Amino acid sequence: FTYQALVAAVELSNKLIHTEHQPEKAHGILQEVASGVAAARGKRATVTDQDVARAIAGKINMPVARLEKSEGEKLLRLEGEIHKRYINQDYAVKQVSAALRRARAELRDENRPIANFLFVGPTGVGKTELVKRIASVYFNSEKDMIRLDMSEFQEVGSITRLLGSADAPGLLTESARMNPYSVLLLDELEKAHPNILNLFLQVMDDGRLTSGDGEVVDFTNLIIVATSNAGTKKVQEYLSSGKKIEDIREQFVKKDLLEWFKPEFINRFDDVIIFQPLSEENIQEIARLILTDIAGKLEGKGIMLRVAPEALRELARIGFDPLFGARPLRRAIQDHVQNSLANYLIAGKIGRRDTVHLEPGGVIRIEKATEL
């Protein structure tokens, strides 16, 4: 073993493995690494800190946060990484990116979750979509997300569902235990019972929670994001008067949001991020992203998709609704594009090497491939 390997075994296991105690967990890691290195490179091979990092990464099913050069560069351009698949909300993306860089650089309290965010804004403006992008960029997969609909926890008795009991696992505690490196999404937070909010106050403050069966569950490697529509009418009034998000944030957090949440609860969030309504131009860019996804699926079948510029603009016009954000757009694309494509595919009217043209008026024209 190199000296660096021994240091890495202690430091990384302290940071990332919370189900065992020292010195047993470092010793167990070193035994596991030595066995793997001997099998791969021979009994006389030297175990390095990189071998230890890879072993721990495999054990916890997550890349070890070591701020290697390639990852550091990715984090420095995090805004660009998020915006590859996310439209608008520049202020929200900037604030989230700054917080995640602080966390990955280990400039945070390691006894708390990686970050605690409250996303506030109207329906359909991309709050949940940004949570997915965070999971994808930070944890490398959108699947690394635990989602709780807080409207299901409006009764004080529902706390048992979250914590569990001696006979049954809790929805929150078991999910965190099974997915300790993920994003925890608390959707529609304002609908939960106040006692439920007190529960999450403890999680955000201490980074741990005792389950119904008496086991302490670790939350320090989760990113917690709560979404809410609370106070969005007030936000829209401010924006309609010409004010910017940056200018209204302090008044909104210190005054308007207090009608919904207690000050001590709001203060547990690293940042309260306000989302603004989407414009028709934003909707058109989102339509482009959705159609690019569809094109990618067709390409996997050997089929090309071409979208006329006017057809794209038409879909954006149909799908634009200031009250509901991007949600009507997804329905419009489903009704005007995906349903027709599905029918053509099932009927065998589109085959490999064919080109599908999406034209104005929802017209789909199929250009058959030349025979070989």
Tab-separated table of C-alpha atoms in Angstrom:
chain	number	residue	atom	x	y	z
A	1	PHE	CA	0.000	0.000	0.000
A	2	THR	CA	1.150	3.542	-0.672
A	3	TYR	CA	0.813	6.034	2.171
A	4	GLN	CA	-1.758	7.917	0.058
A	5	ALA	CA	-3.830	4.724	-0.222
A	6	LEU	CA	-3.998	4.394	3.564
A	7	VAL	CA	-4.998	8.049	3.941
A	8	ALA	CA	-7.652	7.693	1.214
A	9	ALA	CA	-9.121	4.601	2.904
A	10	VAL	CA	-9.635	6.530	6.145
A	11	GLU	CA	-10.727	9.878	4.703
A	12	LEU	CA	-13.052	8.602	1.966
A	13	SER	CA	-14.666	5.962	4.169
A	14	ASN	CA	-15.237	8.616	6.852
A	15	LYS	CA	-16.870	10.879	4.314
A	16	LEU	CA	-18.904	8.412	2.269
A	17	ILE	CA	-19.627	5.286	4.326
A	18	HIS	CA	-21.883	5.835	7.321
A	19	THR	CA	-23.120	2.299	7.983
A	20	GLU	CA	-19.918	1.142	9.747
A	21	HIS	CA	-17.425	2.517	12.269
A	22	GLN	CA	-13.674	3.061	12.236
A	23	PRO	CA	-11.282	1.350	12.163
A	24	GLU	CA	-13.376	-1.545	10.854
A	25	LYS	CA	-14.651	0.220	7.732
A	26	ALA	CA	-11.200	1.434	6.587
A	27	HIS	CA	-9.732	-2.000	7.313
A	28	GLY	CA	-12.516	-3.680	5.359
A	29	ILE	CA	-11.964	-1.371	2.383
A	30	LEU	CA	-8.218	-2.064	2.359
A	31	GLN	CA	-8.803	-5.819	2.460
A	32	GLU	CA	-11.274	-5.573	-0.411
A	33	VAL	CA	-8.933	-3.389	-2.485
A	34	ALA	CA	-5.914	-5.621	-1.851
A	35	SER	CA	-7.841	-8.674	-2.986
A	36	GLY	CA	-9.034	-6.936	-6.154
A	37	VAL	CA	-5.611	-5.532	-7.051
A	38	ALA	CA	-3.921	-8.907	-6.451
A	39	ALA	CA	-6.404	-10.597	-8.778
A	40	ALA	CA	-6.043	-7.932	-11.464
A	41	ARG	CA	-2.329	-7.041	-11.320
A	42	GLY	CA	-0.648	-9.741	-9.252
A	43	LYS	CA	0.207	-10.232	-5.580
A	44	ARG	CA	3.248	-7.926	-5.732
A	45	ALA	CA	1.291	-4.975	-7.168
A	46	THR	CA	1.124	-1.736	-5.159
A	47	VAL	CA	-2.270	-0.479	-4.022
A	48	THR	CA	-2.723	3.256	-4.741
A	49	ASP	CA	-5.190	5.888	-3.580
A	50	GLN	CA	-6.919	5.621	-6.971
A	51	ASP	CA	-7.506	1.905	-6.347
A	52	VAL	CA	-9.102	2.792	-3.006
A	53	ALA	CA	-11.269	5.488	-4.601
A	54	ARG	CA	-12.497	3.087	-7.284
A	55	ALA	CA	-13.322	0.443	-4.670
A	56	ILE	CA	-15.346	2.869	-2.564
A	57	ALA	CA	-17.077	4.222	-5.675
A	58	GLY	CA	-18.140	0.692	-6.551
A	59	LYS	CA	-19.249	-0.020	-2.998
A	60	ILE	CA	-21.569	3.006	-2.811
A	61	ASN	CA	-22.538	2.960	-6.504
A	62	MET	CA	-21.472	6.550	-7.062
A	63	PRO	CA	-18.426	8.395	-8.462
A	64	VAL	CA	-16.241	9.523	-5.558
A	65	ALA	CA	-16.202	13.335	-5.327
A	66	ARG	CA	-12.476	13.973	-5.675
A	67	LEU	CA	-12.518	17.106	-7.828
A	68	GLU	CA	-10.318	15.574	-10.477
A	69	LYS	CA	-9.410	17.980	-13.267
A	70	SER	CA	-12.072	16.764	-15.704
A	71	GLU	CA	-14.800	16.894	-13.077
A	72	GLY	CA	-13.603	20.239	-11.779
A	73	GLU	CA	-13.818	21.711	-15.262
A	74	LYS	CA	-17.326	20.307	-15.625
A	75	LEU	CA	-18.398	21.902	-12.342
A	76	LEU	CA	-16.891	25.246	-13.327
A	77	ARG	CA	-19.107	25.267	-16.392
A	78	LEU	CA	-22.077	23.769	-14.574
A	79	GLU	CA	-24.485	26.410	-15.860
A	80	GLY	CA	-23.689	25.368	-19.427
A	81	GLU	CA	-24.076	21.674	-18.579
A	82	ILE	CA	-27.534	22.309	-17.102
A	83	HIS	CA	-28.632	24.569	-19.959
A	84	LYS	CA	-27.843	21.885	-22.542
A	85	ARG	CA	-31.199	20.371	-21.609
A	86	TYR	CA	-32.859	23.248	-19.770
A	87	ILE	CA	-34.354	26.507	-21.047
A	88	ASN	CA	-34.459	29.907	-19.291
A	89	GLN	CA	-34.438	30.470	-15.489
A	90	ASP	CA	-30.871	31.817	-15.651
A	91	TYR	CA	-31.025	33.179	-12.094
A	92	ALA	CA	-32.148	29.819	-10.687
A	93	VAL	CA	-29.454	27.909	-12.578
A	94	LYS	CA	-26.756	30.368	-11.455
A	95	GLN	CA	-27.709	30.083	-7.764
A	96	VAL	CA	-27.970	26.283	-7.833
A	97	SER	CA	-24.637	25.937	-9.647
A	98	ALA	CA	-22.833	28.124	-7.103
A	99	ALA	CA	-24.207	26.077	-4.195
A	100	LEU	CA	-23.237	22.762	-5.798
A	101	ARG	CA	-19.704	23.972	-6.497
A	102	ARG	CA	-19.337	24.925	-2.834
A	103	ALA	CA	-20.569	21.479	-1.835
A	104	ARG	CA	-18.293	19.554	-4.193
A	105	ALA	CA	-15.301	21.658	-3.103
A	106	GLU	CA	-16.137	20.589	0.488
A	107	LEU	CA	-16.878	24.154	1.647
A	108	ARG	CA	-20.078	23.061	3.372
A	109	ASP	CA	-21.107	21.701	6.751
A	110	GLU	CA	-20.639	17.943	6.313
A	111	ASN	CA	-23.212	17.257	9.037
A	112	ARG	CA	-25.980	18.656	6.813
A	113	PRO	CA	-27.265	17.546	3.395
A	114	ILE	CA	-25.164	18.579	0.390
A	115	ALA	CA	-27.596	21.453	-0.244
A	116	ASN	CA	-31.139	22.452	0.733
A	117	PHE	CA	-33.124	24.410	-1.858
A	118	LEU	CA	-36.642	25.827	-1.983
A	119	PHE	CA	-37.880	26.374	-5.554
A	120	VAL	CA	-40.819	28.786	-5.696
A	121	GLY	CA	-42.781	29.603	-8.842
A	122	PRO	CA	-45.953	29.013	-10.857
A	123	THR	CA	-46.944	25.715	-12.447
A	124	GLY	CA	-45.026	24.466	-15.476
A	125	VAL	CA	-42.035	26.829	-15.355
A	126	GLY	CA	-39.386	24.123	-14.923
A	127	LYS	CA	-38.976	23.599	-11.171
A	128	THR	CA	-39.144	19.799	-11.370
A	129	GLU	CA	-37.219	19.764	-14.655
A	130	LEU	CA	-34.331	21.593	-12.976
A	131	VAL	CA	-34.361	19.006	-10.186
A	132	LYS	CA	-33.945	16.304	-12.848
A	133	ARG	CA	-31.041	18.203	-14.387
A	134	ILE	CA	-29.386	18.498	-10.968
A	135	ALA	CA	-29.667	14.721	-10.509
A	136	SER	CA	-28.307	14.134	-14.006
A	137	VAL	CA	-25.346	16.517	-13.750
A	138	TYR	CA	-24.369	16.011	-10.090
A	139	PHE	CA	-25.154	12.310	-9.633
A	140	ASN	CA	-24.872	11.348	-13.338
A	141	SER	CA	-28.450	10.070	-13.728
A	142	GLU	CA	-31.985	11.484	-13.594
A	143	LYS	CA	-32.943	8.203	-11.924
A	144	ASP	CA	-31.000	9.214	-8.800
A	145	MET	CA	-34.027	11.024	-7.413
A	146	ILE	CA	-36.434	10.313	-4.547
A	147	ARG	CA	-39.779	12.048	-5.126
A	148	LEU	CA	-42.391	12.677	-2.433
A	149	ASP	CA	-45.730	14.323	-3.227
A	150	MET	CA	-46.282	16.377	-0.087
A	151	SER	CA	-50.026	16.698	-0.759
A	152	GLU	CA	-50.208	13.079	0.442
A	153	PHE	CA	-49.010	14.139	3.911
A	154	GLN	CA	-51.644	16.669	4.972
A	155	GLU	CA	-52.627	14.747	8.126
A	156	VAL	CA	-50.444	14.630	11.231
A	157	GLY	CA	-50.793	10.832	11.339
A	158	SER	CA	-49.066	10.521	7.969
A	159	ILE	CA	-45.729	11.042	9.701
A	160	THR	CA	-45.708	7.288	10.354
A	161	ARG	CA	-45.774	6.671	6.600
A	162	LEU	CA	-42.569	8.684	6.286
A	163	LEU	CA	-40.699	7.267	9.294
A	164	GLY	CA	-42.113	3.744	9.319
A	165	SER	CA	-42.598	1.529	12.350
A	166	ALA	CA	-41.138	-1.609	13.881
A	167	ASP	CA	-43.238	-3.635	11.422
A	168	ALA	CA	-43.020	-1.595	8.206
A	169	PRO	CA	-40.343	0.603	6.589
A	170	GLY	CA	-40.967	4.331	6.181
A	171	LEU	CA	-41.337	5.888	2.749
A	172	LEU	CA	-38.777	8.605	3.507
A	173	THR	CA	-36.322	6.726	5.694
A	174	GLU	CA	-36.224	3.587	3.552
A	175	SER	CA	-35.814	5.589	0.327
A	176	ALA	CA	-32.918	7.548	1.842
A	177	ARG	CA	-31.368	4.350	3.184
A	178	MET	CA	-31.558	2.629	-0.212
A	179	ASN	CA	-30.563	5.727	-2.240
A	180	PRO	CA	-28.133	7.660	-0.018
A	181	TYR	CA	-26.570	9.544	-2.964
A	182	SER	CA	-29.463	11.216	-4.737
A	183	VAL	CA	-31.791	14.209	-4.934
A	184	LEU	CA	-34.751	14.247	-2.542
A	185	LEU	CA	-37.644	16.141	-4.174
A	186	LEU	CA	-40.405	17.393	-1.868
A	187	ASP	CA	-43.116	18.385	-4.335
A	188	GLU	CA	-45.781	20.958	-3.355
A	189	LEU	CA	-44.245	21.482	0.064
A	190	GLU	CA	-46.863	23.994	1.237
A	191	LYS	CA	-49.544	21.259	1.287
A	192	ALA	CA	-47.857	19.194	4.009
A	193	HIS	CA	-48.981	19.274	7.660
A	194	PRO	CA	-46.869	21.629	9.867
A	195	ASN	CA	-45.610	18.656	11.904
A	196	ILE	CA	-44.307	17.104	8.698
A	197	LEU	CA	-42.422	20.330	7.955
A	198	ASN	CA	-40.859	20.141	11.432
A	199	LEU	CA	-39.607	16.684	10.530
A	200	PHE	CA	-37.793	18.042	7.481
A	201	LEU	CA	-36.462	20.944	9.521
A	202	GLN	CA	-34.576	18.336	11.545
A	203	VAL	CA	-33.346	16.578	8.395
A	204	MET	CA	-32.040	19.816	6.860
A	205	ASP	CA	-30.396	20.872	10.116
A	206	ASP	CA	-28.867	17.615	11.384
A	207	GLY	CA	-28.496	15.557	8.209
A	208	ARG	CA	-29.955	12.483	9.903
A	209	LEU	CA	-33.253	11.064	11.099
A	210	THR	CA	-34.270	8.129	13.276
A	211	SER	CA	-36.621	5.724	11.510
A	212	GLY	CA	-39.592	3.989	13.107
A	213	ASP	CA	-37.498	0.878	13.742
A	214	GLY	CA	-34.895	2.892	15.672
A	215	GLU	CA	-32.180	3.069	13.001
A	216	VAL	CA	-30.431	6.390	12.329
A	217	VAL	CA	-30.655	7.214	8.610
A	218	ASP	CA	-28.002	9.437	7.029
A	219	PHE	CA	-29.060	12.331	4.744
A	220	THR	CA	-25.700	14.094	4.414
A	221	ASN	CA	-25.091	12.907	0.846
A	222	LEU	CA	-28.493	13.974	-0.467
A	223	ILE	CA	-29.479	17.211	-2.169
A	224	ILE	CA	-32.890	18.270	-0.835
A	225	VAL	CA	-35.113	20.325	-3.139
A	226	ALA	CA	-38.584	21.444	-2.094
A	227	THR	CA	-40.915	22.952	-4.699
A	228	SER	CA	-43.842	25.236	-3.969
A	229	ASN	CA	-46.412	27.481	-5.617
A	230	ALA	CA	-46.637	29.551	-2.413
A	231	GLY	CA	-46.756	33.284	-3.020
A	232	THR	CA	-46.427	33.041	-6.792
A	233	LYS	CA	-49.227	35.560	-7.380
A	234	LYS	CA	-47.161	38.087	-5.450
A	235	VAL	CA	-44.099	37.239	-7.537
A	236	GLN	CA	-46.074	37.771	-10.742
A	237	GLU	CA	-47.276	41.149	-9.447
A	238	TYR	CA	-43.694	42.209	-8.758
A	239	LEU	CA	-42.485	41.047	-12.178
A	240	SER	CA	-45.425	42.688	-13.957
A	241	SER	CA	-44.400	46.005	-12.399
A	242	GLY	CA	-41.007	45.701	-14.089
A	243	LYS	CA	-38.943	44.483	-11.137
A	244	LYS	CA	-36.246	41.816	-11.553
A	245	ILE	CA	-35.997	38.515	-9.665
A	246	GLU	CA	-32.794	39.667	-7.949
A	247	ASP	CA	-34.532	42.813	-6.678
A	248	ILE	CA	-37.651	41.167	-5.242
A	249	ARG	CA	-36.010	38.155	-3.601
A	250	GLU	CA	-35.250	39.709	-0.207
A	251	GLN	CA	-38.730	41.175	0.256
A	252	PHE	CA	-40.391	37.977	-0.951
A	253	VAL	CA	-38.398	35.717	1.388
A	254	LYS	CA	-38.516	37.962	4.467
A	255	LYS	CA	-42.148	39.037	4.140
A	256	ASP	CA	-44.391	37.307	1.597
A	257	LEU	CA	-43.168	33.739	2.143
A	258	LEU	CA	-43.778	34.041	5.896
A	259	GLU	CA	-47.504	33.745	5.196
A	260	TRP	CA	-46.803	30.100	4.286
A	261	PHE	CA	-43.750	28.964	6.246
A	262	LYS	CA	-42.181	29.774	9.630
A	263	PRO	CA	-38.958	31.844	9.611
A	264	GLU	CA	-36.924	29.053	11.241
A	265	PHE	CA	-38.001	26.687	8.460
A	266	ILE	CA	-37.141	29.102	5.643
A	267	ASN	CA	-33.750	29.752	7.245
A	268	ARG	CA	-32.789	26.077	6.911
A	269	PHE	CA	-32.641	26.430	3.117
A	270	ASP	CA	-29.295	27.340	1.585
A	271	ASP	CA	-31.217	29.314	-1.006
A	272	VAL	CA	-34.809	30.193	-1.861
A	273	ILE	CA	-34.915	30.350	-5.653
A	274	ILE	CA	-37.689	32.197	-7.451
A	275	PHE	CA	-38.759	31.025	-10.905
A	276	GLN	CA	-40.246	33.406	-13.444
A	277	PRO	CA	-43.011	32.674	-15.999
A	278	LEU	CA	-41.938	31.349	-19.408
A	279	SER	CA	-42.154	33.468	-22.555
A	280	GLU	CA	-43.352	32.245	-25.957
A	281	GLU	CA	-39.704	32.235	-27.085
A	282	ASN	CA	-38.836	29.949	-24.150
A	283	ILE	CA	-41.673	27.617	-25.128
A	284	GLN	CA	-40.317	27.424	-28.678
A	285	GLU	CA	-36.874	26.413	-27.378
A	286	ILE	CA	-38.461	23.786	-25.127
A	287	ALA	CA	-40.399	22.479	-28.139
A	288	ARG	CA	-37.091	22.175	-29.987
A	289	LEU	CA	-35.629	20.112	-27.125
A	290	ILE	CA	-38.645	17.780	-26.986
A	291	LEU	CA	-38.596	17.242	-30.753
A	292	THR	CA	-34.846	16.590	-30.599
A	293	ASP	CA	-35.576	13.824	-28.060
A	294	ILE	CA	-38.185	12.342	-30.404
A	295	ALA	CA	-35.707	12.551	-33.289
A	296	GLY	CA	-33.159	10.671	-31.194
A	297	LYS	CA	-35.624	7.844	-30.526
A	298	LEU	CA	-36.462	7.613	-34.231
A	299	GLU	CA	-32.781	7.637	-35.127
A	300	GLY	CA	-32.390	4.548	-32.971
A	301	LYS	CA	-34.837	2.870	-35.358
A	302	GLY	CA	-32.896	4.102	-38.388
A	303	ILE	CA	-35.463	6.833	-39.174
A	304	MET	CA	-34.688	10.518	-39.740
A	305	LEU	CA	-36.948	13.349	-38.501
A	306	ARG	CA	-36.979	16.760	-40.162
A	307	VAL	CA	-39.007	19.606	-38.594
A	308	ALA	CA	-39.973	22.640	-40.671
A	309	PRO	CA	-39.255	25.947	-38.848
A	310	GLU	CA	-42.880	27.058	-39.235
A	311	ALA	CA	-44.096	23.728	-37.802
A	312	LEU	CA	-41.916	24.347	-34.734
A	313	ARG	CA	-43.280	27.877	-34.296
A	314	GLU	CA	-46.832	26.587	-34.747
A	315	LEU	CA	-46.410	23.983	-32.000
A	316	ALA	CA	-45.008	26.672	-29.691
A	317	ARG	CA	-48.027	28.902	-30.357
A	318	ILE	CA	-50.451	26.048	-29.686
A	319	GLY	CA	-48.608	25.036	-26.524
A	320	PHE	CA	-48.079	28.506	-25.068
A	321	ASP	CA	-50.137	29.323	-21.982
A	322	PRO	CA	-48.798	31.900	-19.479
A	323	LEU	CA	-50.775	30.279	-16.639
A	324	PHE	CA	-49.591	26.690	-17.121
A	325	GLY	CA	-46.074	27.111	-18.487
A	326	ALA	CA	-44.700	24.266	-20.598
A	327	ARG	CA	-47.299	21.646	-19.691
A	328	PRO	CA	-49.739	22.474	-22.545
A	329	LEU	CA	-46.798	22.242	-24.972
A	330	ARG	CA	-46.115	18.626	-24.045
A	331	ARG	CA	-49.773	17.787	-24.635
A	332	ALA	CA	-49.710	19.617	-27.974
A	333	ILE	CA	-46.669	17.651	-29.162
A	334	GLN	CA	-48.257	14.437	-27.941
A	335	ASP	CA	-51.508	15.158	-29.819
A	336	HIS	CA	-50.039	16.625	-33.014
A	337	VAL	CA	-46.814	14.640	-33.414
A	338	GLN	CA	-46.319	11.577	-31.223
A	339	ASN	CA	-49.770	10.034	-31.729
A	340	SER	CA	-49.446	10.193	-35.531
A	341	LEU	CA	-45.893	8.836	-35.455
A	342	ALA	CA	-46.984	5.946	-33.234
A	343	ASN	CA	-49.801	5.047	-35.652
A	344	TYR	CA	-47.461	5.118	-38.663
A	345	LEU	CA	-44.857	2.987	-36.892
A	346	ILE	CA	-47.350	0.371	-35.714
A	347	ALA	CA	-48.934	0.205	-39.184
A	348	GLY	CA	-45.509	-0.339	-40.734
A	349	LYS	CA	-45.757	2.790	-42.881
A	350	ILE	CA	-42.378	4.065	-41.662
A	351	GLY	CA	-39.279	1.911	-41.994
A	352	ARG	CA	-35.507	2.066	-41.640
A	353	ARG	CA	-33.763	4.742	-43.722
A	354	ASP	CA	-37.060	6.628	-44.242
A	355	THR	CA	-37.243	10.364	-43.520
A	356	VAL	CA	-40.225	11.848	-41.688
A	357	HIS	CA	-41.024	15.509	-42.377
A	358	LEU	CA	-43.088	17.452	-39.822
A	359	GLU	CA	-44.807	20.308	-41.645
A	360	PRO	CA	-47.198	23.128	-40.626
A	361	GLY	CA	-50.751	22.135	-39.779
A	362	GLY	CA	-49.596	18.947	-38.065
A	363	VAL	CA	-48.921	17.325	-41.448
A	364	ILE	CA	-46.512	14.390	-41.405
A	365	ARG	CA	-44.954	13.553	-44.760
A	366	ILE	CA	-42.979	10.354	-45.198
A	367	GLU	CA	-40.089	10.279	-47.629
A	368	LYS	CA	-39.391	6.636	-48.398
A	369	ALA	CA	-35.784	5.527	-48.716
A	370	THR	CA	-34.480	4.495	-52.121
A	371	GLU	CA	-34.208	0.751	-52.534
A	372	LEU	CA	-30.730	-0.705	-52.301
